[in-house]
mmCIF file of C-alpha atoms and ligand atoms in Angstrom:
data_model
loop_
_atom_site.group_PDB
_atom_site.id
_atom_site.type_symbol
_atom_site.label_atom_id
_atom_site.label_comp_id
_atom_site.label_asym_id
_atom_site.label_seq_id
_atom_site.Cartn_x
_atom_site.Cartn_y
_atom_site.Cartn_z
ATOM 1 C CA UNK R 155 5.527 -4.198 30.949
ATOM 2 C CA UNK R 156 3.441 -7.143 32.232
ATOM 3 C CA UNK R 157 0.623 -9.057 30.473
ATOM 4 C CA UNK R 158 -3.106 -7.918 30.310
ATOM 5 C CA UNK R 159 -6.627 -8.964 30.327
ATOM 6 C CA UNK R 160 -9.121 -8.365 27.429
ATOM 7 C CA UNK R 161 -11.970 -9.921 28.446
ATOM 8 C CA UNK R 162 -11.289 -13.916 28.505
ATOM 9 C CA UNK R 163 -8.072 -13.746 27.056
ATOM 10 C CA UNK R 164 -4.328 -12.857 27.898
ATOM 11 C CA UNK R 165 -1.797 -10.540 25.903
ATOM 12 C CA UNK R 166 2.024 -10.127 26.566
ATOM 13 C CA UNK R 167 4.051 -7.268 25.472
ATOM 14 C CA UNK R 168 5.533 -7.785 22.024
ATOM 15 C CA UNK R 169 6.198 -4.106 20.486
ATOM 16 C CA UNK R 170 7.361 -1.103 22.722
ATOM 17 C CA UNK R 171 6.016 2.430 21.942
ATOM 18 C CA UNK R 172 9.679 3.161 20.944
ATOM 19 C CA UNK R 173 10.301 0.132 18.546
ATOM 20 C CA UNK R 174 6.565 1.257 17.288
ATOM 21 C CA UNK R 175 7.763 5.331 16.895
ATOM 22 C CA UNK R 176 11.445 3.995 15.415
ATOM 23 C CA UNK R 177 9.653 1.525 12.189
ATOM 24 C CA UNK R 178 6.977 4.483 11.193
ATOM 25 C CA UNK R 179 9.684 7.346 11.036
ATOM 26 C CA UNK R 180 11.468 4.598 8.902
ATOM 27 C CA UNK R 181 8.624 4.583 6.719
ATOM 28 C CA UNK R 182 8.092 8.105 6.962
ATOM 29 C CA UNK R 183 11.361 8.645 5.513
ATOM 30 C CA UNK R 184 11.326 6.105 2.861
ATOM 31 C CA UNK R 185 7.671 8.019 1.634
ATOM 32 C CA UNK R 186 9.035 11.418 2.133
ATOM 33 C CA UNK R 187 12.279 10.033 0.049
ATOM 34 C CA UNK R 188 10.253 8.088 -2.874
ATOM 35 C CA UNK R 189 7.522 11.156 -3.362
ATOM 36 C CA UNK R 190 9.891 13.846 -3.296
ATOM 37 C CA UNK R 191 8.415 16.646 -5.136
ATOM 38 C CA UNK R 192 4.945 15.343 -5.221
ATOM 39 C CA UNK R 193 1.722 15.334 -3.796
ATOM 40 C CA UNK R 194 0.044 12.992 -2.382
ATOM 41 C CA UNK R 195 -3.385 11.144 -1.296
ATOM 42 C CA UNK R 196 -3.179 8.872 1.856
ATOM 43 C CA UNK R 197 -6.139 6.533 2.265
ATOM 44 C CA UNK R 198 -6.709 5.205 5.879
ATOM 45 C CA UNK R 199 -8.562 2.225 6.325
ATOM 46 C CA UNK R 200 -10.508 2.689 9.500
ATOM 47 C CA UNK R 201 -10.733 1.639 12.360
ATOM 48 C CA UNK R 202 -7.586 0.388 13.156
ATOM 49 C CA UNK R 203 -5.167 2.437 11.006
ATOM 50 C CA UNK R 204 -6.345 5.857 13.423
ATOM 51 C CA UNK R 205 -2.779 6.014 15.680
ATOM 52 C CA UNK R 206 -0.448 4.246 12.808
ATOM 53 C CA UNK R 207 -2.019 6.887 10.603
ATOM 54 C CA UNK R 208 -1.669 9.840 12.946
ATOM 55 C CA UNK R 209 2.378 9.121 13.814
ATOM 56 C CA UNK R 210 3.173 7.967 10.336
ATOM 57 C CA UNK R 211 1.512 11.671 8.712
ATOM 58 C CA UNK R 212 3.092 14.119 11.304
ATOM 59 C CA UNK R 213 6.250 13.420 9.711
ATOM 60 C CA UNK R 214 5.358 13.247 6.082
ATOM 61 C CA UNK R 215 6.779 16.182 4.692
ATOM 62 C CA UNK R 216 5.376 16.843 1.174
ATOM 63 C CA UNK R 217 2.012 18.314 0.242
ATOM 64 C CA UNK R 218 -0.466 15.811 1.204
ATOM 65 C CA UNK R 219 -4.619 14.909 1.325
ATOM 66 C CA UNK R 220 -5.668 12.781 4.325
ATOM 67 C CA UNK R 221 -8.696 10.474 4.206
ATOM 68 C CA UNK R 222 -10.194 7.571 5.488
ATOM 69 C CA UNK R 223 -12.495 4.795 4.117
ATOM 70 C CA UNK R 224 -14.287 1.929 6.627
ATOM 71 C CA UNK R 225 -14.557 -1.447 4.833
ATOM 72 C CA UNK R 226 -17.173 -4.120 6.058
ATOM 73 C CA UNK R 227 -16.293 -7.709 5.339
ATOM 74 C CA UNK R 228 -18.744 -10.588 5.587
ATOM 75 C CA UNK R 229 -19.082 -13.828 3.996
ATOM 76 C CA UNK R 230 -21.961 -14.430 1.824
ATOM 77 C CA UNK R 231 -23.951 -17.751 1.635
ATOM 78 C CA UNK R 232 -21.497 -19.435 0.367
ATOM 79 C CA UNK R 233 -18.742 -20.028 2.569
ATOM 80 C CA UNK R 234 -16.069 -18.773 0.243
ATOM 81 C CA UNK R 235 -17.177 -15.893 -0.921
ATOM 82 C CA UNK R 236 -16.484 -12.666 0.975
ATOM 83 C CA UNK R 237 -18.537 -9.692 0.442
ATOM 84 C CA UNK R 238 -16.839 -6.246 1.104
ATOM 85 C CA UNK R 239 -18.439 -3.251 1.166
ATOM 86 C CA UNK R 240 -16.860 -0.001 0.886
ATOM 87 C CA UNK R 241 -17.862 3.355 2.948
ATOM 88 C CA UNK R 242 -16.475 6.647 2.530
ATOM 89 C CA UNK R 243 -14.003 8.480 -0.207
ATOM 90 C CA UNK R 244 -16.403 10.772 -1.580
ATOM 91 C CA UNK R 245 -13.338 12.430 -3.419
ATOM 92 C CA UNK R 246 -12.103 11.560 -6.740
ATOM 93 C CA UNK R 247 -8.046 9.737 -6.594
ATOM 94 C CA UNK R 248 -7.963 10.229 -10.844
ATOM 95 C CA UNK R 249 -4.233 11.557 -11.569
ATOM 96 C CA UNK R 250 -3.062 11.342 -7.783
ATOM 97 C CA UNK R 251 -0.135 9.901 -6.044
ATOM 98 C CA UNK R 252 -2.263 7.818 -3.680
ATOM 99 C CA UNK R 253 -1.191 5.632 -0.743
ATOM 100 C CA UNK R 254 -3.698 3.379 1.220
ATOM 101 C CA UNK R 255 -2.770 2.805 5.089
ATOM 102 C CA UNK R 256 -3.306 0.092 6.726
ATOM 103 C CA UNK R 257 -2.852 -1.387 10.140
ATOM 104 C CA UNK R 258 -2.124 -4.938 9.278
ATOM 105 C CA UNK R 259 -2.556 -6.934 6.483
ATOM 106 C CA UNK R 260 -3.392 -10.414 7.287
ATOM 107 C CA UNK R 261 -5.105 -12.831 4.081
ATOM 108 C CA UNK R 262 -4.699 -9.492 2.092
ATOM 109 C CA UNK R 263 -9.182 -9.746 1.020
ATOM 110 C CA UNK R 264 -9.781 -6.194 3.205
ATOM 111 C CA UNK R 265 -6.685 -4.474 0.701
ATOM 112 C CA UNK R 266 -7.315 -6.167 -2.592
ATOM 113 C CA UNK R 267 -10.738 -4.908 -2.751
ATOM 114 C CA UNK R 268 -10.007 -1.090 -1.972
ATOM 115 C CA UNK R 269 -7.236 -1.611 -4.192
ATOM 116 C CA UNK R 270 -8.642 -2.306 -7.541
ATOM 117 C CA UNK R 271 -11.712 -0.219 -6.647
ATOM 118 C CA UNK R 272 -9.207 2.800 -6.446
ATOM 119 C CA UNK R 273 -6.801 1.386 -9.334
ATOM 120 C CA UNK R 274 -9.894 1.885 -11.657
ATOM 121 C CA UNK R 275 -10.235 5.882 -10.950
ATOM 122 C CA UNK R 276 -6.551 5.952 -12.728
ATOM 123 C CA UNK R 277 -4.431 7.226 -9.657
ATOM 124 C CA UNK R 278 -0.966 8.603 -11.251
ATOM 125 C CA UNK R 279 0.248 5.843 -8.714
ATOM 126 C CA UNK R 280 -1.223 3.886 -6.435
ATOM 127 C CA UNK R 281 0.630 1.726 -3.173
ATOM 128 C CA UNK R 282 -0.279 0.160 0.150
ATOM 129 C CA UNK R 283 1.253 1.204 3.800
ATOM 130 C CA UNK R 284 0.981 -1.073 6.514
ATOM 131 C CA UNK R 285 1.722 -1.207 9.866
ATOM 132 C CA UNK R 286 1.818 -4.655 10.215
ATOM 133 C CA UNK R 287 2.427 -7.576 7.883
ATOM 134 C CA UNK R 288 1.660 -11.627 8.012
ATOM 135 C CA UNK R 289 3.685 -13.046 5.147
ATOM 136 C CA UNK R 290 2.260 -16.186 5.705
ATOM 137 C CA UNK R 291 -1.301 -15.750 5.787
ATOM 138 C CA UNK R 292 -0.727 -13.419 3.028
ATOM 139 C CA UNK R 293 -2.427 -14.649 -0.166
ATOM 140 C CA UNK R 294 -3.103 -11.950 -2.506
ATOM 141 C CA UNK R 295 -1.098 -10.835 -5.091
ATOM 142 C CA UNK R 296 -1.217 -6.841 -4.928
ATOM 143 C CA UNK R 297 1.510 -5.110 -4.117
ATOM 144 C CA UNK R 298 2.310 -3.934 0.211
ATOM 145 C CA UNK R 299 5.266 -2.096 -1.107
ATOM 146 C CA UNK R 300 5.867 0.067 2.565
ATOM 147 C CA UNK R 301 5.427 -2.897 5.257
ATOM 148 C CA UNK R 302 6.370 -1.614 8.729
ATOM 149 C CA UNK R 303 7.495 -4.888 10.277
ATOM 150 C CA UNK R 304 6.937 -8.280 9.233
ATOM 151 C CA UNK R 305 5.051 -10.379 12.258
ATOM 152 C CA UNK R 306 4.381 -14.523 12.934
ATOM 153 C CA UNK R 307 0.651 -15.357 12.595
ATOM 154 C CA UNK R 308 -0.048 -14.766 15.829
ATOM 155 C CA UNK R 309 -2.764 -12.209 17.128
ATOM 156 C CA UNK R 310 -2.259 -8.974 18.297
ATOM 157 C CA UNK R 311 -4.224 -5.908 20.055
ATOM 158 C CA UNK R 312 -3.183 -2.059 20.684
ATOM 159 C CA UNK R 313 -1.905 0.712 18.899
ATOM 160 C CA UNK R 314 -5.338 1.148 17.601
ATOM 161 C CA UNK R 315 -5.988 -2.757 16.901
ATOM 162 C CA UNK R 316 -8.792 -4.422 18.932
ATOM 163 C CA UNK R 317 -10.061 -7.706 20.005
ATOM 164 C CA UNK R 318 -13.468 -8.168 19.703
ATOM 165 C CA UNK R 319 -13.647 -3.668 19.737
ATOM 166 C CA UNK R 320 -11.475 -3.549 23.178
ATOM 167 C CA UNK R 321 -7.825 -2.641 23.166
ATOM 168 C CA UNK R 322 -7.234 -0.244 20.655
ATOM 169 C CA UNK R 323 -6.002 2.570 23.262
ATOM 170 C CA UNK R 324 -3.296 0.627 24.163
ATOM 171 C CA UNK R 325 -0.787 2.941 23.273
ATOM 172 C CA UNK R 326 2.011 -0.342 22.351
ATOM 173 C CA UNK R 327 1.020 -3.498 20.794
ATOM 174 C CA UNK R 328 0.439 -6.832 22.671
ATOM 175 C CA UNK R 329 0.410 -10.304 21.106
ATOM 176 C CA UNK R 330 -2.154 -13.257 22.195
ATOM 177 C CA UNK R 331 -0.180 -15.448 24.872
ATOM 178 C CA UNK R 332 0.567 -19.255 23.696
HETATM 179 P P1 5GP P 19 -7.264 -9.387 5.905
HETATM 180 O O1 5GP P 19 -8.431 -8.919 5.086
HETATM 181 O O2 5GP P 19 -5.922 -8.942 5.354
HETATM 182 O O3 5GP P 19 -7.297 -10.882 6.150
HETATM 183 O O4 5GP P 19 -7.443 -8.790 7.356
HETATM 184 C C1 5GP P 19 -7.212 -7.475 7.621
HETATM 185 C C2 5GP P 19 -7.998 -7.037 8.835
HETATM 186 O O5 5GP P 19 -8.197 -8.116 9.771
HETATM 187 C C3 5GP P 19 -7.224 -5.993 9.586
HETATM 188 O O6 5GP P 19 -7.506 -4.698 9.107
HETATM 189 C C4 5GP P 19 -7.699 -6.222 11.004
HETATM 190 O O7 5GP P 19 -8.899 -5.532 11.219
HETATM 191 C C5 5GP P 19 -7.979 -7.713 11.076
HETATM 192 N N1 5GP P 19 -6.830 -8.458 11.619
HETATM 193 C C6 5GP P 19 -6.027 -9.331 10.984
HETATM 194 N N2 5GP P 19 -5.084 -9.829 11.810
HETATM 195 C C7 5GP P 19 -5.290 -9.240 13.017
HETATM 196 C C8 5GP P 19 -4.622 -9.336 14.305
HETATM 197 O O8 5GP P 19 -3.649 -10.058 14.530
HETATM 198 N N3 5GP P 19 -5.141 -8.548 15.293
HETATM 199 C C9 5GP P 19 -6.216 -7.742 15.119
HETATM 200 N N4 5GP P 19 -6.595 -7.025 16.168
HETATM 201 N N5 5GP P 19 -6.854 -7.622 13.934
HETATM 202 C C10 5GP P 19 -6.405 -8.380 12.891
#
């Protein structure tokens, strides 16, 4: 694999299709392990969570309810405040196992917020999935109990992640070249 072109700015390879397929069925298996003899709810967050989403479910083998939510952040006048709105999840979670996907969780505002909006319909349990994980930008304090692999703050496109809405076909994930 070579580097590409998204509009002005250059990606290198950084995680193959089959390092991608080998840390979801690791997930998968942890879920299908930890649930065992339950149902589930699994929360997407859209748009980016559409192929982790798709591979991770296929091999989920308990009972389970798919949906998806789209979250809009913005900042409000004031430049610390962040505004998120929340669109989608008509259905109630109260008394389910629920698990919100994710496709990376970066400062951890986009999760919190879904998070203790759901937490307040009294799941019967309530975690977070993610693809991918920046410990260091991280600076929440809920919970991203099934983290598919850990990554550098650095920025990265494909497997349904964009830059500036290009690049989420990219069937393997590409990191922003120093
Ligand atoms: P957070 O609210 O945790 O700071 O950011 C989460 C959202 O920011 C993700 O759902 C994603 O849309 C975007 N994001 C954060 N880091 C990256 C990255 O490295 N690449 C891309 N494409 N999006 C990112």
């Amino acid at each position: 694999m070579s580097a590409i072109q998204i509009k002005d700015l250059t990606f290198v390879p950084y995680i193959s299709e089959t390092e991608l397929q080998k840390l979801i069925s690791d997930v998968a298996q942890k879920i299908n392990s930890d649930y065992k003899g339950k149902e589930i709810i699994f929360v997407g967050v859209l748009n980016g969570v559409f192929m982790f989403a798709s591979d991770l479910i296929k091999q989920i083998d308990l009972n389970c309810q798919v949906s998806f939510v789209k979250l809009s952040s913005y900042h409000g006048t004031e430049t610390t405040e962040v505004v998120t709105e929340l669109f989608g999840l008509v259905e109630s979670v109260e008394n389910k196992h629920v698990i919100i996907l994710e496709d990376i969780v970066d400062t951890g505002i986009t999760i919190e917020g879904l998070y203790h909006h759901l937490l307040s319909q009294n799941p019967a349990s309530l975690e977070i999935g993610t693809l991918l994980f920046k410990p260091d930008k991280y600076t929440k304090d809920v919970p991203i109990k099934y983290i598919a692999k850990s990554v550098p703050n650095e920025f990265v496109v494909g497997y349904g992640l964009d830059y500036d809405g290009f690049g989420r076909n990219i069937p393997s994930i590409y990191q922003l070249k120093a």
